[in-house]
Each structure stands twice: as structure tokens, then as C-alpha cells.
Amino acid sequence: MMAWTVHPGAVLSGLALACLIGWGVWRWSRRSEDPPGVLIVKLVLTVVLGGTGIWCGVNLFPLIGIPLAAVCGIVVGLIWGQNIGAAIARPLASLYDGGDEPPEPKPFYAIARAHWKQRRYGEAIQTIEAQLERFPDDPEGLLMLAEIRARSLEDWPGAEEAIDRLVVREDLPVPVRARALEALGDWRLDHGHDAEAARRTFQRTLDLFPGTPEAAEAAQRLAHVGTDAWRRSQGRGRVIAMVKGDERLGLRPEGTSPGAVQEPDPELETESLRQQLVEHPMDGEARERLALLYADRLGRMDWAVAEMETLLSLPNQTAKATARRLHGLADLHVRHDGNEEAARAVLGRIVTGMPGTALAMAAQSRLDHLRLEIRGRQSARTLGQA
């Protein structure tokens, strides 16, 4: 009688193959749309039908065994047809729906916003804090938490604490951290009516992010905190002085015109702007107004150009701000002295200094039509004098 011997390598190979098949079935079952119970039934039927088909094909007469094996195969195909079709279509469908990859977990603040709009501030804060437990120091959540505490509850220590948690995160970009401080300063002015606290907040931006465009913007805000020109510290809007009109406008004889509206004294306005620049030399808005005043009211184009060049030399300007101010300097040359060469040189600084950008393309387009622009200005000036 022959004795059967099994090589240990064959046993290990069989176990490895079984483990591989089991792992593949487990992975596939996790991606299948069928419930676990249905999958188990399908697997059992597949094993039974597969074994039956193999037995019929081997042990029965071919004329009977092969058709029976084919029937078993057809039934197995019907059982797994939907799954096979889904597996074939999945790569194409995943191009549109993302496939079976789970979405990246993100904080969800829609419920908190709904509570906030309904003035349920406590529930809103609890919802945000629950999200922050899952996503610690999330910038959006911290900023919303600070805004609720500042604007709705006027809890300034709590708002500052939330902003501090965001600002100290060095892994965040500087603009995100600086905007958070900027928002806190705005809330201090709009809702807290505390100009001094707003100044401290903007000064903190200057101290934390020196040499950045955000620091330059903070310096601009710092120069106007509490002034009527930018924002009143009591939260009121800008006050527009209403000039009294001519009460006899409809009774005037033909050919007469009402008296001209009295404009502010340019000397007094110039002195006020100069004093502002002495206190805040980084105040770009005041320097730009002074340049326009020199050119439009005092006729000193040389002073206006000098102020605009000083403005352009201020550090940490964004490309957009620089381009806007260069266009303003070109406007002065076009509007006052019609100096095409000087205007072209100014616009050329944008083209050469910011190549390949939309700002350079806009400047080049203006250069192409600059002569027509100057002629149009001169024609309008001639008609006005006539």
C-alpha cells in the first residue's frame, strides 16, 4: 500500500495561497455593495456549485458531465454578474465620483452657523468647540469662535484667546495669521468702540510680521485708527458734509449761474496732510492725497511727482498697489503736463518690473493707446476753455 507524503514546502505554499485569497476576499468584501450576509451566501453557493461542476466534469460521462459543469458555471456567473460589472465599471466611474476612497475628514461648521444666525450663541460655541476637539486649532473654527465672542457677546478676552491660538501657529501662512489680527482690530472698532485696543492689535501685526505686505497694511490702518477719514471710533459711518444749495436757483435770470461751491482751503489741507505724514510716514493714503493736492490745486507738478516717488519707495508694497500707484503717477503726467515721454517711462516700469503678469499686460495695453489718451485729454481741455 502506497503511503502519501506531503512536502513541508507545499504546506507552506498552500497556507500562503489561502491567506492571499482570504486577504483578497476581505478587501473585496469591504468595497462590495452587498451586505455581509448576502456575500456569505454567494461565497457558499460558489464553492458548492464550483465543486459540483468540477466533480461532474471529471467523474461523469462527458456528454452529461460537461453540460452540467457548464450549467454550474452559468449559475455562478449569474450570482456574481452584478459584482463583476461593477468591478469593470468602477475605474471609469471613479473619474467622476472619486471611487471608493473615503473623503478627507474636514471640520463641519454649518450647524454652528445656523445656531449663530438664530442667536443661539451658546449652542454655536459648543458646536465649534466640539469640532475643534477633533481638529485642534483649525483656523476657520478659531476665527468663527472669536467672531461670535467679539461681535455677538462682546467677550473680548475670549475673542483674543481664540485669535492668539491661531496667531501662534507658525505652520500657517503669514497672511492667514495677519488677517486674524486685522479682523480682531476691526471688531474692536466696530463693536467695542475701543480705538486704543485696535491700535495695540495693529501694532502687534507690525511686531510679529515685519517686512511683509501685511505689516505695511497694518501700518496704514494704524495711521487712521480713530480718524474721521478712515473710521470713527464710535462706530458711526463716514460723515458727509451737505453743502447748502442756492435757494433762488429757479428765479435767476437767464445767462447767470449760481455761485461756485466753496472748496476747502488747499493750504490748510496741505498742512494737515503734512502733519499726518510727520506722525505716520508710512501712511500711503495721506501721501497720495497730498500728491494729488499738489498737482490739482496748487499746480506744483514737481512736488506731486516727488511725493509719488516717495510713496513708491515705501517698503513691503504688494505688486497690485505698486502698479496702481504707477498708473496714478502716469495719470498726473497725462492730465497736467501732457508729458507723453514721462508717462511712457512710468508705465514701462510696470512692464519691465512685473513681466508676464496681468498687471504688465494692462500697462502695455495702456502704452499702446497712450498717445490717443493724451490727445483726448487735450481736446477735452480745449473744449472746456472754449
PDB file of C-alpha atoms in Angstrom, residues 149-350:
ATOM      1  CA  ARG A 149     -17.424  86.108  21.115  1.00  0.00           C
ATOM      2  CA  ALA A 150     -16.440  89.555  19.849  1.00  0.00           C
ATOM      3  CA  ARG A 151     -19.374  90.657  17.693  1.00  0.00           C
ATOM      4  CA  SER A 152     -22.258  88.871  19.383  1.00  0.00           C
ATOM      5  CA  LEU A 153     -21.201  88.524  23.023  1.00  0.00           C
ATOM      6  CA  GLU A 154     -18.535  91.267  23.328  1.00  0.00           C
ATOM      7  CA  ASP A 155     -16.407  88.761  25.213  1.00  0.00           C
ATOM      8  CA  TRP A 156     -13.101  90.373  24.304  1.00  0.00           C
ATOM      9  CA  PRO A 157     -10.822  88.178  26.453  1.00  0.00           C
ATOM     10  CA  GLY A 158     -12.380  85.070  24.898  1.00  0.00           C
ATOM     11  CA  ALA A 159     -12.058  86.505  21.394  1.00  0.00           C
ATOM     12  CA  GLU A 160      -8.408  87.421  21.967  1.00  0.00           C
ATOM     13  CA  GLU A 161      -7.708  83.935  23.319  1.00  0.00           C
ATOM     14  CA  ALA A 162      -9.105  82.332  20.158  1.00  0.00           C
ATOM     15  CA  ILE A 163      -7.119  84.703  17.931  1.00  0.00           C
ATOM     16  CA  ASP A 164      -3.957  84.024  19.951  1.00  0.00           C
ATOM     17  CA  ARG A 165      -4.359  80.279  19.381  1.00  0.00           C
ATOM     18  CA  LEU A 166      -4.442  80.963  15.664  1.00  0.00           C
ATOM     19  CA  VAL A 167      -1.631  83.528  15.554  1.00  0.00           C
ATOM     20  CA  VAL A 168       0.906  81.355  17.403  1.00  0.00           C
ATOM     21  CA  ARG A 169       0.627  78.608  14.782  1.00  0.00           C
ATOM     22  CA  GLU A 170       3.834  79.085  12.839  1.00  0.00           C
ATOM     23  CA  ASP A 171       2.833  76.396  10.337  1.00  0.00           C
ATOM     24  CA  LEU A 172       0.109  78.679   8.963  1.00  0.00           C
ATOM     25  CA  PRO A 173       0.878  81.230   6.238  1.00  0.00           C
ATOM     26  CA  VAL A 174       1.579  84.768   7.397  1.00  0.00           C
ATOM     27  CA  PRO A 175      -1.462  86.234   5.561  1.00  0.00           C
ATOM     28  CA  VAL A 176      -3.837  83.940   7.479  1.00  0.00           C
ATOM     29  CA  ARG A 177      -2.411  84.910  10.859  1.00  0.00           C
ATOM     30  CA  ALA A 178      -2.220  88.598   9.970  1.00  0.00           C
ATOM     31  CA  ARG A 179      -5.830  88.648   8.715  1.00  0.00           C
ATOM     32  CA  ALA A 180      -6.942  87.220  12.040  1.00  0.00           C
ATOM     33  CA  LEU A 181      -5.328  90.114  13.908  1.00  0.00           C
ATOM     34  CA  GLU A 182      -6.760  92.543  11.378  1.00  0.00           C
ATOM     35  CA  ALA A 183     -10.244  91.146  11.970  1.00  0.00           C
ATOM     36  CA  LEU A 184      -9.813  91.495  15.737  1.00  0.00           C
ATOM     37  CA  GLY A 185      -8.800  95.136  15.293  1.00  0.00           C
ATOM     38  CA  ASP A 186     -11.847  95.800  13.120  1.00  0.00           C
ATOM     39  CA  TRP A 187     -14.148  94.212  15.695  1.00  0.00           C
ATOM     40  CA  ARG A 188     -12.581  96.374  18.385  1.00  0.00           C
ATOM     41  CA  LEU A 189     -13.514  99.461  16.391  1.00  0.00           C
ATOM     42  CA  ASP A 190     -16.904  98.414  15.044  1.00  0.00           C
ATOM     43  CA  HIS A 191     -18.337  96.754  18.141  1.00  0.00           C
ATOM     44  CA  GLY A 192     -16.085  97.602  21.054  1.00  0.00           C
ATOM     45  CA  HIS A 193     -15.544 101.270  20.103  1.00  0.00           C
ATOM     46  CA  ASP A 194     -12.073 100.904  21.580  1.00  0.00           C
ATOM     47  CA  ALA A 195      -9.586 102.697  19.338  1.00  0.00           C
ATOM     48  CA  GLU A 196      -6.685 102.133  21.732  1.00  0.00           C
ATOM     49  CA  ALA A 197      -7.194  98.355  21.752  1.00  0.00           C
ATOM     50  CA  ALA A 198      -7.402  98.404  17.953  1.00  0.00           C
ATOM     51  CA  ARG A 199      -4.091 100.280  17.807  1.00  0.00           C
ATOM     52  CA  ARG A 200      -2.469  97.651  20.007  1.00  0.00           C
ATOM     53  CA  THR A 201      -3.778  94.907  17.717  1.00  0.00           C
ATOM     54  CA  PHE A 202      -2.459  96.553  14.549  1.00  0.00           C
ATOM     55  CA  GLN A 203       0.846  97.278  16.268  1.00  0.00           C
ATOM     56  CA  ARG A 204       1.086  93.599  17.139  1.00  0.00           C
ATOM     57  CA  THR A 205       0.841  92.776  13.436  1.00  0.00           C
ATOM     58  CA  LEU A 206       3.747  95.125  12.795  1.00  0.00           C
ATOM     59  CA  ASP A 207       5.804  93.480  15.531  1.00  0.00           C
ATOM     60  CA  LEU A 208       5.050  89.871  14.560  1.00  0.00           C
ATOM     61  CA  PHE A 209       5.361  90.135  10.775  1.00  0.00           C
ATOM     62  CA  PRO A 210       7.902  92.859   9.967  1.00  0.00           C
ATOM     63  CA  GLY A 211       8.910  93.282   6.369  1.00  0.00           C
ATOM     64  CA  THR A 212       5.701  91.818   4.921  1.00  0.00           C
ATOM     65  CA  PRO A 213       2.844  93.360   2.904  1.00  0.00           C
ATOM     66  CA  GLU A 214       0.571  92.580   5.843  1.00  0.00           C
ATOM     67  CA  ALA A 215       2.759  94.756   8.070  1.00  0.00           C
ATOM     68  CA  ALA A 216       2.513  97.597   5.549  1.00  0.00           C
ATOM     69  CA  GLU A 217      -1.268  97.301   5.558  1.00  0.00           C
ATOM     70  CA  ALA A 218      -1.291  97.271   9.360  1.00  0.00           C
ATOM     71  CA  ALA A 219       0.799 100.456   9.369  1.00  0.00           C
ATOM     72  CA  GLN A 220      -1.742 102.071   7.046  1.00  0.00           C
ATOM     73  CA  ARG A 221      -4.597 101.109   9.338  1.00  0.00           C
ATOM     74  CA  LEU A 222      -2.662 102.200  12.392  1.00  0.00           C
ATOM     75  CA  ALA A 223      -2.242 105.658  10.861  1.00  0.00           C
ATOM     76  CA  HIS A 224      -6.003 106.132  10.527  1.00  0.00           C
ATOM     77  CA  VAL A 225      -7.435 104.438  13.603  1.00  0.00           C
ATOM     78  CA  GLY A 226      -9.996 106.715  15.206  1.00  0.00           C
ATOM     79  CA  THR A 227      -9.875 109.408  12.492  1.00  0.00           C
ATOM     80  CA  ASP A 228     -12.853 110.652  10.512  1.00  0.00           C
ATOM     81  CA  ALA A 229     -11.038 109.974   7.252  1.00  0.00           C
ATOM     82  CA  TRP A 230     -10.992 106.244   7.840  1.00  0.00           C
ATOM     83  CA  ARG A 231     -13.481 105.227  10.523  1.00  0.00           C
ATOM     84  CA  ARG A 232     -14.956 106.912  13.555  1.00  0.00           C
ATOM     85  CA  SER A 233     -14.079 105.222  16.805  1.00  0.00           C
ATOM     86  CA  GLN A 234     -17.723 105.271  17.906  1.00  0.00           C
ATOM     87  CA  GLY A 235     -18.753 103.023  15.039  1.00  0.00           C
ATOM     88  CA  ARG A 236     -20.637 105.685  13.071  1.00  0.00           C
ATOM     89  CA  GLY A 237     -20.282 105.800   9.335  1.00  0.00           C
ATOM     90  CA  ARG A 238     -18.422 108.421   7.399  1.00  0.00           C
ATOM     91  CA  VAL A 239     -19.892 111.903   7.855  1.00  0.00           C
ATOM     92  CA  ILE A 240     -20.521 113.664   4.538  1.00  0.00           C
ATOM     93  CA  ALA A 241     -20.945 117.414   4.846  1.00  0.00           C
ATOM     94  CA  MET A 242     -24.019 118.641   2.929  1.00  0.00           C
ATOM     95  CA  VAL A 243     -23.476 121.990   1.229  1.00  0.00           C
ATOM     96  CA  LYS A 244     -26.415 124.364   1.267  1.00  0.00           C
ATOM     97  CA  GLY A 245     -27.747 124.896  -2.245  1.00  0.00           C
ATOM     98  CA  ASP A 246     -28.857 128.063  -3.976  1.00  0.00           C
ATOM     99  CA  GLU A 247     -32.324 128.953  -2.671  1.00  0.00           C
ATOM    100  CA  ARG A 248     -33.030 131.227  -5.691  1.00  0.00           C
ATOM    101  CA  LEU A 249     -31.844 128.799  -8.333  1.00  0.00           C
ATOM    102  CA  GLY A 250     -35.164 128.822 -10.224  1.00  0.00           C
ATOM    103  CA  LEU A 251     -35.560 132.619 -10.014  1.00  0.00           C
ATOM    104  CA  ARG A 252     -32.215 133.576 -11.547  1.00  0.00           C
ATOM    105  CA  PRO A 253     -32.266 135.432 -14.869  1.00  0.00           C
ATOM    106  CA  GLU A 254     -31.125 133.558 -17.954  1.00  0.00           C
ATOM    107  CA  GLY A 255     -27.388 133.583 -18.549  1.00  0.00           C
ATOM    108  CA  THR A 256     -26.462 133.705 -14.883  1.00  0.00           C
ATOM    109  CA  SER A 257     -25.045 130.808 -12.916  1.00  0.00           C
ATOM    110  CA  PRO A 258     -25.171 130.005  -9.231  1.00  0.00           C
ATOM    111  CA  GLY A 259     -22.158 130.776  -7.120  1.00  0.00           C
ATOM    112  CA  ALA A 260     -19.401 128.224  -7.086  1.00  0.00           C
ATOM    113  CA  VAL A 261     -19.265 125.816  -4.203  1.00  0.00           C
ATOM    114  CA  GLN A 262     -16.576 126.885  -1.799  1.00  0.00           C
ATOM    115  CA  GLU A 263     -13.818 124.290  -1.688  1.00  0.00           C
ATOM    116  CA  PRO A 264     -11.574 123.676   1.317  1.00  0.00           C
ATOM    117  CA  ASP A 265      -8.502 125.857   1.583  1.00  0.00           C
ATOM    118  CA  PRO A 266      -5.698 123.921  -0.165  1.00  0.00           C
ATOM    119  CA  GLU A 267      -3.072 125.406   2.133  1.00  0.00           C
ATOM    120  CA  LEU A 268      -4.884 124.198   5.243  1.00  0.00           C
ATOM    121  CA  GLU A 269      -5.490 120.783   3.714  1.00  0.00           C
ATOM    122  CA  THR A 270      -1.844 120.553   2.675  1.00  0.00           C
ATOM    123  CA  GLU A 271      -0.662 121.424   6.160  1.00  0.00           C
ATOM    124  CA  SER A 272      -2.990 118.819   7.679  1.00  0.00           C
ATOM    125  CA  LEU A 273      -1.651 116.113   5.374  1.00  0.00           C
ATOM    126  CA  ARG A 274       1.938 117.105   6.052  1.00  0.00           C
ATOM    127  CA  GLN A 275       1.346 116.855   9.785  1.00  0.00           C
ATOM    128  CA  GLN A 276      -0.228 113.427   9.298  1.00  0.00           C
ATOM    129  CA  LEU A 277       2.869 112.272   7.404  1.00  0.00           C
ATOM    130  CA  VAL A 278       5.163 113.585  10.116  1.00  0.00           C
ATOM    131  CA  GLU A 279       3.338 111.416  12.655  1.00  0.00           C
ATOM    132  CA  HIS A 280       2.842 108.454  10.299  1.00  0.00           C
ATOM    133  CA  PRO A 281       5.420 108.484   7.472  1.00  0.00           C
ATOM    134  CA  MET A 282       4.167 105.086   6.218  1.00  0.00           C
ATOM    135  CA  ASP A 283       0.659 106.453   5.561  1.00  0.00           C
ATOM    136  CA  GLY A 284       0.395 105.833   1.837  1.00  0.00           C
ATOM    137  CA  GLU A 285      -3.150 107.154   1.555  1.00  0.00           C
ATOM    138  CA  ALA A 286      -2.230 110.554   3.015  1.00  0.00           C
ATOM    139  CA  ARG A 287       0.851 110.828   0.782  1.00  0.00           C
ATOM    140  CA  GLU A 288      -1.185 110.015  -2.305  1.00  0.00           C
ATOM    141  CA  ARG A 289      -3.782 112.634  -1.395  1.00  0.00           C
ATOM    142  CA  LEU A 290      -1.011 115.167  -0.854  1.00  0.00           C
ATOM    143  CA  ALA A 291       0.436 114.451  -4.299  1.00  0.00           C
ATOM    144  CA  LEU A 292      -2.961 114.960  -5.929  1.00  0.00           C
ATOM    145  CA  LEU A 293      -3.432 118.172  -3.970  1.00  0.00           C
ATOM    146  CA  TYR A 294      -0.080 119.499  -5.165  1.00  0.00           C
ATOM    147  CA  ALA A 295      -0.938 118.750  -8.794  1.00  0.00           C
ATOM    148  CA  ASP A 296      -4.658 119.586  -8.910  1.00  0.00           C
ATOM    149  CA  ARG A 297      -4.969 122.541  -6.536  1.00  0.00           C
ATOM    150  CA  LEU A 298      -1.522 124.104  -6.251  1.00  0.00           C
ATOM    151  CA  GLY A 299      -0.177 123.423  -9.729  1.00  0.00           C
ATOM    152  CA  ARG A 300       3.110 122.034  -8.400  1.00  0.00           C
ATOM    153  CA  MET A 301       3.692 119.045 -10.603  1.00  0.00           C
ATOM    154  CA  ASP A 302       7.280 118.669  -9.396  1.00  0.00           C
ATOM    155  CA  TRP A 303       6.140 118.350  -5.776  1.00  0.00           C
ATOM    156  CA  ALA A 304       3.440 115.877  -6.795  1.00  0.00           C
ATOM    157  CA  VAL A 305       5.942 113.679  -8.652  1.00  0.00           C
ATOM    158  CA  ALA A 306       8.316 113.787  -5.676  1.00  0.00           C
ATOM    159  CA  GLU A 307       5.561 112.645  -3.301  1.00  0.00           C
ATOM    160  CA  MET A 308       4.518 109.835  -5.649  1.00  0.00           C
ATOM    161  CA  GLU A 309       8.111 108.634  -5.956  1.00  0.00           C
ATOM    162  CA  THR A 310       8.418 108.676  -2.171  1.00  0.00           C
ATOM    163  CA  LEU A 311       5.199 106.689  -1.996  1.00  0.00           C
ATOM    164  CA  LEU A 312       6.539 104.139  -4.480  1.00  0.00           C
ATOM    165  CA  SER A 313       9.714 103.724  -2.433  1.00  0.00           C
ATOM    166  CA  LEU A 314       7.832 102.606   0.680  1.00  0.00           C
ATOM    167  CA  PRO A 315       8.779  99.012   1.600  1.00  0.00           C
ATOM    168  CA  ASN A 316       6.628  95.884   1.553  1.00  0.00           C
ATOM    169  CA  GLN A 317       4.148  97.030  -1.080  1.00  0.00           C
ATOM    170  CA  THR A 318       2.139  94.474  -2.987  1.00  0.00           C
ATOM    171  CA  ALA A 319       2.540  94.319  -6.744  1.00  0.00           C
ATOM    172  CA  LYS A 320      -1.062  95.417  -7.184  1.00  0.00           C
ATOM    173  CA  ALA A 321      -0.573  98.510  -5.010  1.00  0.00           C
ATOM    174  CA  THR A 322       2.657  99.418  -6.801  1.00  0.00           C
ATOM    175  CA  ALA A 323       1.007  99.117 -10.217  1.00  0.00           C
ATOM    176  CA  ARG A 324      -1.965 101.216  -9.114  1.00  0.00           C
ATOM    177  CA  ARG A 325       0.305 103.988  -7.852  1.00  0.00           C
ATOM    178  CA  LEU A 326       2.403 103.934 -11.016  1.00  0.00           C
ATOM    179  CA  HIS A 327      -0.787 104.310 -13.041  1.00  0.00           C
ATOM    180  CA  GLY A 328      -1.671 107.246 -10.788  1.00  0.00           C
ATOM    181  CA  LEU A 329       1.688 108.889 -11.498  1.00  0.00           C
ATOM    182  CA  ALA A 330       1.145 108.368 -15.230  1.00  0.00           C
ATOM    183  CA  ASP A 331      -2.299 109.974 -14.840  1.00  0.00           C
ATOM    184  CA  LEU A 332      -0.660 113.079 -13.401  1.00  0.00           C
ATOM    185  CA  HIS A 333       1.636 113.382 -16.415  1.00  0.00           C
ATOM    186  CA  VAL A 334      -1.240 112.853 -18.838  1.00  0.00           C
ATOM    187  CA  ARG A 335      -3.704 115.123 -17.057  1.00  0.00           C
ATOM    188  CA  HIS A 336      -1.494 118.084 -16.176  1.00  0.00           C
ATOM    189  CA  ASP A 337       1.526 118.488 -18.442  1.00  0.00           C
ATOM    190  CA  GLY A 338       0.753 116.089 -21.305  1.00  0.00           C
ATOM    191  CA  ASN A 339       4.261 114.666 -20.997  1.00  0.00           C
ATOM    192  CA  GLU A 340       3.980 111.528 -23.094  1.00  0.00           C
ATOM    193  CA  GLU A 341       7.612 110.575 -22.625  1.00  0.00           C
ATOM    194  CA  ALA A 342       7.385 110.729 -18.827  1.00  0.00           C
ATOM    195  CA  ALA A 343       4.095 108.799 -18.817  1.00  0.00           C
ATOM    196  CA  ARG A 344       5.613 106.096 -21.026  1.00  0.00           C
ATOM    197  CA  ALA A 345       8.607 105.787 -18.729  1.00  0.00           C
ATOM    198  CA  VAL A 346       6.334 105.340 -15.714  1.00  0.00           C
ATOM    199  CA  LEU A 347       4.162 102.686 -17.379  1.00  0.00           C
ATOM    200  CA  GLY A 348       7.287 100.964 -18.674  1.00  0.00           C
ATOM    201  CA  ARG A 349       8.335 100.389 -15.076  1.00  0.00           C
ATOM    202  CA  ILE A 350       5.284  98.140 -14.664  1.00  0.00           C
TER     203      ILE A 350
END
